[in-house]
Short mmCIF file of C-alpha atoms in Angstrom, two decimals:
data_model
loop_
_atom_site.label_atom_id
_atom_site.label_comp_id
_atom_site.label_asym_id
_atom_site.label_seq_id
_atom_site.Cartn_x
_atom_site.Cartn_y
_atom_site.Cartn_z
CA UNK A 1 -0.05 -0.05 -0.11
CA UNK A 2 1.40 3.33 -1.10
CA UNK A 3 -1.22 5.63 0.38
CA UNK A 4 -1.95 6.31 4.01
CA UNK A 5 -1.36 8.59 6.95
CA UNK A 6 2.03 8.58 8.60
CA UNK A 7 3.05 9.76 12.15
CA UNK A 8 4.68 13.16 12.04
CA UNK A 9 7.23 14.22 14.46
CA UNK A 10 7.44 17.92 15.48
CA UNK A 11 10.71 19.46 16.63
CA UNK A 12 10.72 22.82 18.27
CA UNK A 13 8.24 24.66 20.55
CA UNK A 14 6.30 27.92 20.55
CA UNK A 15 5.84 29.89 23.77
CA UNK A 16 2.87 32.23 23.01
CA UNK A 17 3.69 34.22 26.07
CA UNK A 18 7.20 35.35 24.95
CA UNK A 19 7.47 37.51 21.62
CA UNK A 20 10.00 35.95 19.39
CA UNK A 21 10.62 33.78 16.28
CA UNK A 22 9.94 30.06 16.67
CA UNK A 23 11.15 27.44 14.01
CA UNK A 24 9.21 24.24 13.85
CA UNK A 25 10.55 21.21 11.93
CA UNK A 26 7.98 18.43 10.74
CA UNK A 27 9.44 14.94 10.03
CA UNK A 28 8.02 11.78 8.63
CA UNK A 29 9.37 8.43 7.33
CA UNK A 30 7.33 6.19 5.07
CA UNK A 31 7.20 2.28 5.42
CA UNK A 32 9.96 2.29 2.52
CA UNK A 33 12.42 4.41 4.83
CA UNK A 34 11.99 7.63 2.74
CA UNK A 35 12.19 10.59 5.04
CA UNK A 36 10.42 13.97 4.50
CA UNK A 37 10.69 17.20 6.27
CA UNK A 38 9.02 20.58 6.33
CA UNK A 39 9.52 23.71 8.19
CA UNK A 40 7.30 26.46 9.68
CA UNK A 41 8.31 29.73 11.38
CA UNK A 42 5.89 31.08 14.01
CA UNK A 43 6.22 34.62 14.92
CA UNK A 44 4.80 35.65 18.35
CA UNK A 45 4.33 39.43 18.35
CA UNK A 46 3.27 41.98 21.06
CA UNK A 47 0.94 44.58 19.51
CA UNK A 48 -1.20 45.14 22.58
CA UNK A 49 -0.66 48.30 24.54
CA UNK A 50 -0.10 48.24 28.46
CA UNK A 51 -2.80 49.63 30.73
CA UNK A 52 -1.97 52.31 33.27
CA UNK A 53 -4.00 52.14 36.55
CA UNK A 54 -3.93 55.30 38.58
CA UNK A 55 -3.48 54.95 42.43
CA UNK A 56 -5.68 57.25 44.56
CA UNK A 57 -8.12 59.76 43.30
CA UNK A 58 -8.37 61.26 39.78
CA UNK A 59 -8.88 64.79 41.28
CA UNK A 60 -6.99 66.02 44.34
CA UNK A 61 -7.42 69.34 46.27
CA UNK A 62 -4.45 70.62 48.29
CA UNK A 63 -4.04 73.77 50.22
CA UNK A 64 -1.67 76.41 48.83
CA UNK A 65 1.55 76.41 50.41
CA UNK A 66 0.95 72.88 51.58
CA UNK A 67 2.77 69.70 50.37
CA UNK A 68 1.65 67.53 47.74
CA UNK A 69 2.72 63.70 47.51
CA UNK A 70 1.43 62.04 44.32
CA UNK A 71 -0.17 58.62 44.85
CA UNK A 72 1.32 57.18 41.66
CA UNK A 73 0.09 54.61 39.28
CA UNK A 74 0.77 51.02 38.01
CA UNK A 75 1.08 49.52 34.66
CA UNK A 76 0.47 46.00 33.36
CA UNK A 77 1.22 44.59 30.08
CA UNK A 78 -0.16 41.26 28.47
CA UNK A 79 3.26 39.94 27.54
CA UNK A 80 5.46 41.58 29.98
CA UNK A 81 3.50 41.68 33.22
CA UNK A 82 4.02 44.31 35.76
CA UNK A 83 5.86 47.27 34.00
CA UNK A 84 5.10 49.89 36.73
CA UNK A 85 8.82 50.64 36.97
CA UNK A 86 8.79 52.00 33.46
CA UNK A 87 6.20 54.62 34.00
CA UNK A 88 7.15 58.20 33.31
CA UNK A 89 5.13 60.84 35.10
CA UNK A 90 5.22 64.60 34.34
CA UNK A 91 3.74 67.13 36.68
CA UNK A 92 3.08 70.80 36.51
CA UNK A 93 1.85 70.98 40.27
CA UNK A 94 2.95 74.29 41.90
CA UNK A 95 1.61 74.27 45.55
CA UNK A 96 2.72 77.91 46.03
CA UNK A 97 0.29 79.24 43.40
CA UNK A 98 -3.47 78.54 43.24
CA UNK A 99 -4.81 76.91 40.16
CA UNK A 100 -5.48 73.70 38.46
CA UNK A 101 -2.47 71.42 37.58
CA UNK A 102 -1.93 67.99 36.03
CA UNK A 103 0.07 64.82 36.55
CA UNK A 104 0.31 62.85 33.39
CA UNK A 105 1.43 59.12 33.48
CA UNK A 106 2.92 57.53 30.35
CA UNK A 107 4.39 53.97 29.71
CA UNK A 108 5.37 51.91 26.72
CA UNK A 109 6.26 48.15 26.82
CA UNK A 110 9.42 46.65 25.52
CA UNK A 111 7.78 46.27 22.08
CA UNK A 112 7.17 49.98 21.98
CA UNK A 113 3.28 49.66 22.42
CA UNK A 114 2.24 53.01 24.32
CA UNK A 115 -0.42 52.99 26.69
CA UNK A 116 -3.16 55.61 26.68
CA UNK A 117 -1.98 58.43 29.00
CA UNK A 118 -3.66 58.72 32.39
CA UNK A 119 -4.04 62.31 33.94
CA UNK A 120 -4.79 63.37 37.49
CA UNK A 121 -5.91 66.93 38.32
CA UNK A 122 -4.53 68.65 41.36
CA UNK A 123 -6.30 71.78 42.33
CA UNK A 124 -4.34 74.11 44.55
CA UNK A 125 -6.75 76.37 46.45
CA UNK A 126 -6.13 79.24 48.82
CA UNK A 127 -7.90 78.60 52.13
CA UNK A 128 -5.68 80.68 54.46
CA UNK A 129 -6.51 84.21 55.67
CA UNK A 130 -3.80 86.74 55.55
CA UNK A 131 -1.86 87.65 58.80
CA UNK A 132 -2.12 91.34 59.56
CA UNK A 133 0.66 92.78 61.72
CA UNK A 134 0.20 96.13 63.30
CA UNK A 135 3.14 98.52 63.25
CA UNK A 136 3.74 100.69 66.23
CA UNK A 137 2.18 100.38 69.68
CA UNK A 138 -1.36 99.62 70.79
CA UNK A 139 -3.16 101.31 72.32
CA UNK A 140 -2.23 104.65 71.12
CA UNK A 141 -3.06 107.84 73.06
CA UNK A 142 -3.83 111.02 71.11
CA UNK A 143 -4.36 114.46 72.72
CA UNK A 144 -7.59 115.97 71.81
CA UNK A 145 -7.36 118.30 68.82
CA UNK A 146 -3.86 117.24 67.95
CA UNK A 147 -2.62 115.48 64.83
CA UNK A 148 -2.55 111.66 64.49
CA UNK A 149 -0.22 109.75 62.24
CA UNK A 150 -1.19 106.12 61.85
CA UNK A 151 1.90 103.65 62.11
CA UNK A 152 0.04 101.36 59.66
CA UNK A 153 0.10 97.65 59.32
CA UNK A 154 1.55 94.83 57.06
CA UNK A 155 -0.29 91.92 55.67
CA UNK A 156 1.27 88.53 54.42
CA UNK A 157 -0.53 85.77 52.84
CA UNK A 158 0.81 82.22 52.27
CA UNK A 159 -0.09 82.03 48.58
CA UNK A 160 -0.12 85.76 47.74
CA UNK A 161 3.03 86.99 49.81
CA UNK A 162 3.13 90.67 50.81
CA UNK A 163 -0.29 92.16 50.76
CA UNK A 164 0.51 95.39 52.58
CA UNK A 165 -0.41 97.52 49.51
CA UNK A 166 -3.95 96.03 49.69
CA UNK A 167 -4.66 97.11 53.27
CA UNK A 168 -7.50 99.36 53.24
CA UNK A 169 -8.15 101.75 56.19
CA UNK A 170 -11.82 101.80 57.28
CA UNK A 171 -13.02 104.35 59.82
CA UNK A 172 -9.89 106.48 59.90
CA UNK A 173 -9.29 108.57 62.95
CA UNK A 174 -10.28 112.11 62.60
CA UNK A 175 -8.62 114.59 65.04
#
């Protein structure tokens, strides 16, 4: 009998979890001892982007002049697992000036697949009242019908700095 199915031996292996090129060789021998071989190349590729997961809240509010410690993020990739150590974060947060700022997280896997960036918003708000410091002594005694010169005051605010020029005198003393 010349026709029939023969056992085929496969040499080589494919690891679908690791990108790379994997050669496979198929061998068979017919009952007459005639060998046959065929080859196949299997290319395992990584085309899936990693995913970034933000730790903590997406929006954070901090007091002006206070500290801000970012909670960070993690990144996972189908082929490469935890690639959190490759995350690059950029921040515009300035805790000395009220406003809305961002922290952006980016990462690419070893196959150069880039994750969608993840952005945290940090709102720096001014919640502290200015501190007014009186200049001169208090109380002040002024003789009736004589001139009075006010020594003034200074005002400093955590976020806005020196606010002395914004002090408004209400109810000035009339002599």
